[in-house]
């Protein structure tokens, strides 16, 4: 093994939503940071060609991609001609599932991670989610409140720039907005009609991050500007290096993606931001005499309570003359979401815990409408990630074994989604055609329906690409993996700030919350590391 003679203040693993912000906050706090990215560097020319063909890839294109090594990735709804290079090769990066427990793990390994394919819709979570047990009588409370996180939501929104309109909806707190997002005329009419006809349903505007023409995410660019950041791509982290006497991390063990050569890098602090399942996998693989079941697993909760949003979608057609072109100018472009309906479920009457939101796009560059419902999956002990005892990836790291299914409550939620989406579409004046759900609109999709959808109409778990949990925060080392600052109870200089730290999924998209949690944690590290680590 090759040893890096340098000792860094911090190593950040992963360069996506959490990792890019960790790099920014730690370097701006004066720390010398090594960022390790398992994937490649981004090539602005080949990855983002100016004369790129239209995005749709079709079933034939997905089939060709599957034969070339992407059979899982090609099933993602955002897998296009222009984005397929941002998804991993499944042969090199296998994972396993239990019989009958299908899970779709869509992954991006390159500098910037999945930020190259995200929707940029960034609603805030509320105390309805952070304090679910206290306020709603089910689930579990996070060890932090909305008030603890609100200042860091502000930081992220003000840095990236977010379009939105204040709405005063308690379950969807207002943020720091640049101004209203671009909507279509038919979306505006839909909003008015729905709120007039369905008073229980509040329709607000999407909260959309300003489009960035640069190809390296802004937080990474800001981190590089400090002079305190070193980036190494093609560095596949296998495990933490642990001091046998103290149980604390002293760095990480990684391999070169091309040569397979093993390397060790050393630091005072390690921040895992590799994505929920990947960070858990690294912790589980970091087994030592001090941590026989993996770092952070003294409670037995490491890998447990994994969630993904419950996802259901429906679409239809609108007249061609009501379609508006994509205005890619002045920082605007048509993100998929024009309007947003935050959770409106009354749990006393719907028959399931939790709730869901609906992202809506109507006439945005094409003569169609779509509604995409994302709901809370309740955290359950049996939904878990472990290490497969037989399967390894191309670099010898044990593959993740994922067991995550919907419960009876979530199946009831999907039935409610199906009914509510049709009711809302009708109230908004949209044509609702029989059997025009997204999963039924082509012969190829009908033939392959079971690859994408459950028999009750939801996307399979994982398909929302909002996996969370596995190393959840808590108020005690007996019931959680991390403390309220995302610090591993069992190894105080290891932090996890990606979706793995989530206590519950909420119904809101996760990216903004991951970024805010990372800012909060890394400012804590920058303020305390010299004294404590």
C-alpha positions as a printed Julia matrix, in Angstrom:
533×3 Matrix{Float64}:
   0.0     0.0     0.0
   1.19    3.49   -0.84
   1.07    5.92    2.08
   0.47    9.63    1.64
   3.06   11.45    3.73
   0.82   14.51    4.01
  -1.59   14.8     6.91
  -4.7    16.75    6.1
  -7.0    18.51    8.51
  -9.96   16.76    6.91
 -10.74   14.19    4.25
 -14.09   14.5     2.47
 -15.36   11.4     0.68
 -17.67   12.23   -2.23
 -18.12   15.4    -4.25
 -21.89   15.66   -4.82
 -24.55   17.58   -2.91
 -23.04   16.98    0.54
 -19.38   16.57   -0.41
 -19.14   19.78   -2.42
 -20.57   21.76    0.49
 -18.32   20.01    3.0
 -15.31   21.01    0.91
 -16.51   24.61    0.72
 -17.27   25.03    4.41
 -14.15   23.32    5.71
 -11.73   25.12    3.38
 -13.37   28.47    4.04
 -13.0    27.65    7.74
  -9.23   27.44    7.23
  -8.83   23.66    7.11
  -6.6    21.89    4.61
  -8.89   19.41    2.86
  -8.41   16.36    0.64
 -11.51   15.5    -1.38
 -11.69   11.95   -2.71
 -14.09   11.18   -5.56
 -14.56    7.56   -6.66
 -15.4     8.59  -10.21
 -13.76   10.53  -12.96
 -13.14   14.2   -13.56
 -15.74   15.97  -15.69
 -14.86   16.91  -19.28
 -16.77   20.07  -20.3
 -16.44   19.2   -23.99
 -17.37   15.53  -24.15
 -19.77   15.5   -21.19
 -21.67   18.62  -22.25
 -21.51   18.87  -26.06
 -23.06   22.06  -27.4
 -24.67   20.2   -30.3
 -26.14   17.46  -28.09
 -29.07   15.55  -29.62
 -32.54   15.67  -28.03
 -32.65   14.1   -24.58
 -35.15   11.27  -25.07
 -33.46    7.9   -25.43
 -36.38    5.52  -25.92
 -36.65    1.88  -24.98
 -34.29    0.77  -27.76
 -31.58    3.13  -26.49
 -32.09    1.91  -22.94
 -31.77   -1.68  -24.14
 -28.48   -0.87  -25.87
 -27.19    0.81  -22.71
 -28.21   -2.24  -20.68
 -26.22   -4.53  -22.96
 -23.2    -2.24  -22.6
 -23.19   -2.53  -18.82
 -25.97   -0.29  -17.46
 -29.01   -2.58  -17.05
 -30.07   -0.93  -13.77
 -29.06    2.65  -14.55
 -30.88    2.58  -17.9
 -34.18    2.2   -16.01
 -33.88    5.66  -14.42
 -36.4     8.21  -15.68
 -33.59   10.78  -16.05
 -31.39    8.47  -18.13
 -31.13   10.27  -21.48
 -28.76   10.49  -24.44
 -27.3    13.57  -22.79
 -27.01   12.14  -19.26
 -26.16    8.45  -19.61
 -22.45    9.19  -19.04
 -23.34   10.37  -15.53
 -24.51    6.91  -14.43
 -22.25    4.08  -13.29
 -21.44    0.83  -15.03
 -23.46   -1.8   -13.18
 -21.0    -4.58  -13.96
 -18.23   -2.71  -12.16
 -20.57   -1.5    -9.41
 -22.9    -4.38   -8.5
 -25.27   -4.55   -5.56
 -27.64   -7.28   -4.47
 -31.2    -7.49   -3.18
 -33.18  -10.12   -1.35
 -35.62  -12.25   -3.38
 -38.83  -10.31   -3.99
 -37.36   -7.07   -2.65
 -36.52   -5.15   -5.81
 -34.61   -1.91   -5.24
 -33.31    0.37   -7.99
 -30.04    2.04   -6.97
 -29.18    4.81   -9.44
 -25.66    6.07   -8.96
 -23.38    8.72  -10.39
 -19.63    8.56   -9.94
 -17.92   11.67  -11.26
 -16.83   15.02   -9.87
 -20.09   16.61   -8.77
 -21.82   13.27   -8.3
 -25.56   13.28   -9.0
 -25.7    17.09   -9.13
 -25.34   16.64  -12.9
 -28.74   14.96  -13.05
 -30.76   16.45  -10.16
 -34.06   18.27  -10.64
 -32.99   21.41   -8.69
 -36.3    21.44   -6.78
 -35.41   22.4    -3.2
 -38.29   22.65   -0.69
 -37.39   22.92    2.97
 -38.45   20.32    5.51
 -40.5    21.52    8.49
 -41.03   20.61   12.13
 -43.9    18.46   10.89
 -41.13   16.11    9.76
 -38.35   16.94   12.24
 -40.72   16.53   15.2
 -43.16   14.01   13.74
 -43.65   11.98   16.92
 -44.34   15.07   19.01
 -46.58   16.87   16.52
 -48.25   14.02   14.62
 -48.1    11.14   17.05
 -46.13    8.67   14.91
 -42.63    8.17   13.59
 -39.64    9.44   15.53
 -38.39   12.92   16.36
 -35.09   14.1    14.92
 -32.63   15.36   17.55
 -32.75   18.77   15.85
 -35.6    21.12   14.98
 -36.41   23.3    12.0
 -35.17   26.29   13.99
 -31.76   24.61   14.36
 -31.44   24.18   10.61
 -33.14   27.33    9.28
 -29.99   29.55    9.33
 -28.15   26.95    7.24
 -31.02   26.64    4.77
 -30.56   30.41    4.38
 -26.84   30.02    3.65
 -27.39   27.41    0.94
 -30.25   29.28   -0.74
 -28.4    32.59   -0.73
 -25.26   30.98   -2.16
 -26.89   28.97   -4.95
 -29.78   31.32   -5.72
 -33.29   29.9    -5.51
 -36.38   31.03   -7.39
 -39.64   30.76   -5.48
 -42.56   32.67   -4.05
 -43.44   32.91   -0.34
 -46.66   31.04    0.35
 -46.99   30.74    4.12
 -47.64   26.98    4.04
 -46.51   25.49    7.39
 -45.36   22.17    5.89
 -43.29   23.95    3.24
 -41.42   26.82    4.96
 -40.56   29.84    2.85
 -36.93   30.51    2.03
 -34.53   33.12    0.71
 -35.83   33.61   -2.82
 -34.4    35.54   -5.76
 -37.89   36.05   -7.13
 -40.63   33.95   -8.73
 -39.74   31.03  -10.95
 -40.85   30.92  -14.56
 -44.26   29.32  -15.04
 -46.52   28.77  -18.03
 -49.9    30.4   -18.49
 -51.63   27.05  -18.26
 -49.88   26.41  -14.93
 -51.15   29.72  -13.59
 -54.71   28.87  -14.61
 -54.36   25.39  -13.09
 -53.22   26.9    -9.77
 -56.22   29.23   -9.61
 -58.72   26.55  -10.58
 -57.45   23.97   -8.09
 -57.41   26.35   -5.15
 -60.91   27.6    -6.03
 -62.37   24.1    -6.35
 -60.35   22.19   -3.74
 -59.86   24.48   -0.74
 -57.95   21.81    1.21
 -55.2    21.76   -1.43
 -52.63   24.56   -1.43
 -50.73   25.08   -4.68
 -47.48   27.01   -4.56
 -44.63   27.49   -7.01
 -41.62   25.23   -7.38
 -38.52   26.22   -5.43
 -35.88   25.95   -8.14
 -32.11   26.48   -7.88
 -30.85   28.95  -10.46
 -29.38   27.22  -13.5
 -25.57   27.27  -13.43
 -23.8    27.25  -16.78
 -20.54   26.12  -15.16
 -19.94   22.38  -15.13
 -18.18   22.11  -11.76
 -20.67   22.7    -8.9
 -20.42   26.17   -7.35
 -19.45   24.97   -3.83
 -16.46   23.1    -5.29
 -15.4    26.17   -7.26
 -15.6    28.28   -4.11
 -13.62   25.67   -2.17
 -10.91   25.61   -4.84
 -10.66   29.4    -4.68
  -9.47   29.17   -1.06
  -6.27   27.35   -1.99
  -6.99   24.85    0.8
  -8.49   22.07   -1.36
  -6.84   19.13   -3.09
  -9.11   16.97   -5.28
  -8.31   13.4    -6.26
 -10.69   11.76   -8.68
 -10.72    8.02   -9.52
 -10.12    7.3    -5.81
 -12.4     4.49   -4.6
 -12.57    4.61   -0.81
 -12.84    1.14    0.7
 -12.72    1.73    4.45
 -11.69    4.03    7.25
  -8.25    3.63    8.77
  -8.7     3.32   12.52
  -6.38    3.77   15.47
  -6.63    0.51   17.4
  -6.04    2.19   20.75
  -8.56    5.03   20.49
 -11.03    3.69   17.92
 -10.84    7.01   16.09
 -10.23    7.37   12.37
  -6.75    8.35   11.23
  -7.63    8.5     7.54
  -8.98    6.33    4.73
  -7.87    3.44    2.55
  -8.63    3.86   -1.16
  -7.68    2.33   -4.48
  -6.93    3.84   -7.84
  -9.91    3.18  -10.1
  -7.7     2.34  -13.08
  -4.66    0.58  -11.65
  -6.15   -0.98   -8.52
  -3.17    0.28   -6.51
  -3.98    0.74   -2.82
  -3.32    4.07   -1.1
  -3.72    5.49    2.39
  -4.45    9.13    3.16
  -4.35   10.53    6.7
  -6.3    13.28    8.4
  -7.62   14.52   11.72
 -11.25   14.39   10.58
 -13.15   12.29    8.02
 -16.46   13.48    6.54
 -18.41   10.84    4.61
 -20.58   12.31    1.85
 -20.57    9.41   -0.6
 -24.41    9.0    -0.7
 -26.57    7.27    1.87
 -25.95    3.66    0.84
 -22.32    4.19   -0.1
 -21.38    5.91    3.18
 -23.04    3.11    5.15
 -21.16    0.58    3.04
 -17.84    2.24    3.91
 -18.68    2.27    7.63
 -19.75   -1.38    7.57
 -16.55   -2.33    5.74
 -14.4    -0.55    8.36
 -14.3    -3.52   10.72
 -11.58   -3.64   13.37
 -11.15   -5.23   16.78
 -12.48   -1.99   18.27
 -15.37   -1.88   15.78
 -16.1    -5.55   14.98
 -19.4    -4.81   13.19
 -18.17   -1.66   11.46
 -17.52    1.87   12.65
 -20.66    3.29   14.27
 -22.43   -0.01   14.8
 -22.19   -0.48   18.58
 -25.95    0.17   18.75
 -26.7    -2.36   16.0
 -28.45    0.39   14.04
 -25.87    0.93   11.3
 -27.51    0.11    7.97
 -31.01    0.09    9.47
 -34.06    2.29    8.77
 -33.23    2.82    5.1
 -35.93    4.7     3.17
 -36.69    6.04   -0.28
 -39.6     8.26   -1.19
 -42.79    6.51   -2.21
 -43.13    7.63   -5.83
 -46.11    7.7    -8.16
 -46.52    9.6   -11.44
 -49.28   10.36  -13.91
 -49.35   12.37  -17.12
 -51.6    13.54  -19.92
 -51.76   15.77  -22.95
 -52.49   19.46  -23.36
 -53.13   21.37  -26.6
 -50.05   22.33  -28.58
 -50.97   26.03  -28.48
 -50.8    25.98  -24.66
 -47.17   24.82  -24.69
 -44.41   27.35  -24.04
 -40.81   27.01  -25.23
 -37.9    26.58  -22.83
 -36.47   30.06  -22.12
 -32.81   29.24  -21.48
 -31.84   32.81  -20.72
 -31.17   35.12  -17.77
 -30.51   32.19  -15.47
 -33.92   30.69  -16.19
 -34.68   27.4   -17.76
 -37.65   25.12  -17.46
 -36.93   22.74  -14.65
 -39.4    19.89  -14.54
 -41.36   21.46  -11.68
 -43.43   24.58  -12.21
 -45.92   24.16   -9.38
 -45.82   22.29   -6.1
 -48.49   20.93   -3.78
 -47.03   20.26   -0.31
 -48.52   17.6     1.93
 -52.26   18.05    2.44
 -53.09   14.66    3.99
 -55.14   14.53    7.16
 -53.77   11.4     8.82
 -56.93   10.94   10.86
 -58.89   10.26    7.68
 -56.51    8.91    5.0
 -55.68    5.63    6.73
 -51.88    5.81    6.65
 -49.14    7.72    8.49
 -47.16   10.41    6.73
 -48.04   12.38    3.67
 -46.86   13.36    0.24
 -46.21   16.3    -2.04
 -46.87   16.63   -5.76
 -44.53   18.24   -8.28
 -46.36   19.55  -11.35
 -45.28   20.59  -14.82
 -47.75   21.67  -17.52
 -46.89   22.72  -21.07
 -43.21   23.13  -20.25
 -41.54   22.74  -23.63
 -43.91   19.97  -24.78
 -47.7    19.53  -25.0
 -48.05   17.39  -21.89
 -48.78   17.64  -18.21
 -47.24   15.52  -15.47
 -47.68   15.09  -11.76
 -45.06   13.37   -9.66
 -46.07   12.47   -6.11
 -43.39   11.81   -3.5
 -44.43   10.42   -0.13
 -42.97    9.63    3.25
 -41.73    6.09    3.75
 -41.86    5.28    7.44
 -38.45    4.21    8.83
 -38.52    0.52    9.7
 -35.77   -1.57   11.29
 -36.09   -4.35    8.72
 -35.35   -2.0     5.79
 -31.59   -2.19    5.72
 -28.23   -2.16    3.95
 -25.63   -4.81    4.75
 -22.53   -6.19    3.03
 -23.0    -9.07    0.64
 -20.82  -11.98    1.81
 -19.98  -13.15   -1.71
 -20.27  -10.29   -4.23
 -17.63   -7.58   -4.57
 -17.22   -4.65   -6.93
 -14.44   -4.24   -9.48
 -12.07   -3.04   -6.73
 -12.7    -5.84   -4.26
 -15.06   -3.92   -1.97
 -18.0    -6.0    -0.69
 -21.16   -5.03   -2.54
 -24.11   -3.47   -0.73
 -27.03   -5.8    -0.09
 -30.21   -3.72   -0.01
 -33.46   -4.88    1.56
 -36.1    -2.16    1.33
 -39.81   -2.63    0.64
 -43.05   -0.73    0.95
 -45.3    -1.53    3.89
 -49.09   -1.88    3.83
 -49.29    1.77    4.92
 -47.29    2.89    1.91
 -49.39    0.79   -0.44
 -52.47    2.57    0.94
 -50.66    5.87    0.35
 -50.15    4.98   -3.33
 -53.88    4.26   -3.71
 -54.59    7.69   -2.22
 -52.06    9.29   -4.59
 -53.74    7.73   -7.62
 -57.15    9.03   -6.61
 -55.97   12.47   -5.49
 -53.85   13.14   -8.58
 -56.84   12.47  -10.83
 -59.09   14.65   -8.67
 -56.59   17.51   -8.68
 -55.96   17.24  -12.42
 -59.69   17.36  -13.12
 -60.17   20.32  -10.8
 -57.35   22.11  -12.62
 -58.99   21.62  -16.0
 -56.48   19.06  -17.3
 -57.68   16.27  -19.57
 -57.41   12.97  -17.7
 -57.38   10.07  -20.09
 -58.13    6.51  -19.09
 -54.97    4.43  -18.68
 -52.67    7.36  -19.3
 -50.54    6.8   -16.23
 -46.86    7.17  -17.06
 -46.35    3.45  -16.72
 -48.9     2.63  -19.43
 -48.31    5.12  -22.21
 -46.3     2.92  -24.61
 -46.36   -0.68  -25.73
 -42.73   -1.15  -24.66
 -43.46    0.2   -21.19
 -46.51   -2.03  -20.86
 -44.43   -5.07  -21.74
 -41.68   -4.13  -19.3
 -43.94   -2.58  -16.68
 -42.81   -4.86  -13.85
 -39.21   -3.68  -14.3
 -40.23   -0.14  -13.44
 -43.39   -0.37  -11.34
 -44.98   -2.42   -8.59
 -48.31   -4.13   -9.2
 -50.01   -1.38   -7.13
 -48.72    1.4    -9.4
 -45.78    2.87   -7.5
 -42.23    3.07   -8.73
 -40.05    0.44   -7.11
 -38.15    1.62   -4.01
 -35.0     3.45   -5.03
 -36.47    4.87   -8.22
 -37.07    8.28   -6.63
 -33.27    8.52   -6.14
 -33.96    9.89   -2.66
 -32.5     7.11   -0.54
 -31.94    8.05    3.09
 -31.21    6.57    6.49
 -28.81    3.81    7.44
 -26.72    5.96    9.81
 -29.41    8.02   11.43
 -28.96   10.83   13.93
 -30.3    10.51   17.44
 -30.04   11.71   21.01
 -28.37    8.58   22.35
 -25.66    6.15   21.19
 -28.06    3.35   22.09
 -30.65    4.18   19.42
 -28.67    5.86   16.64
 -25.36    6.01   14.79
 -24.77    9.77   14.83
 -25.22   12.59   17.32
 -27.11   15.82   16.46
 -24.04   17.18   14.63
 -23.82   14.07   12.41
 -20.83   12.87   14.47
 -20.38    9.11   14.83
 -20.95    8.25   18.48
 -18.29    5.52   18.36
 -15.61    7.56   16.55
 -15.89   11.25   17.32
 -13.76   12.48   14.43
 -15.95   10.78   11.78
 -18.99   12.62   10.43
 -21.72   11.6     7.94
 -23.73   14.41    6.34
 -25.37   12.86    3.27
 -28.8    11.22    3.27
 -27.57    8.42    5.55
 -27.95   10.74    8.54
 -31.7    11.26    8.01
 -33.99   10.03   10.77
 -37.01    9.91    8.47
 -37.62   10.71    4.83
 -40.22   13.47    5.01
 -42.01   14.1     1.74
 -39.76   16.9     0.5
 -36.85   16.44   -1.9
 -33.73   15.85    0.21
 -30.95   17.79   -1.49
 -31.43   21.17    0.19
 -31.66   19.54    3.62
 -28.48   17.51    3.02
 -26.66   20.67    2.02
 -27.91   22.6     5.06
 -26.99   19.75    7.43
 -23.52   19.66    5.88
 -23.03   23.4     6.39
 -24.12   23.09   10.04
 -21.84   20.13   10.7
 -18.8    21.51    8.91
 -19.0    24.85   10.66
 -19.05   22.87   13.9
 -15.96   20.96   12.77
 -14.12   24.11   11.7
 -14.84   25.73   15.06
 -13.89   22.73   17.22
 -11.52   20.4    15.34
  -8.22   21.96   16.49
  -9.19   21.64   20.13
 -10.97   18.28   20.05
  -9.37   16.27   17.26
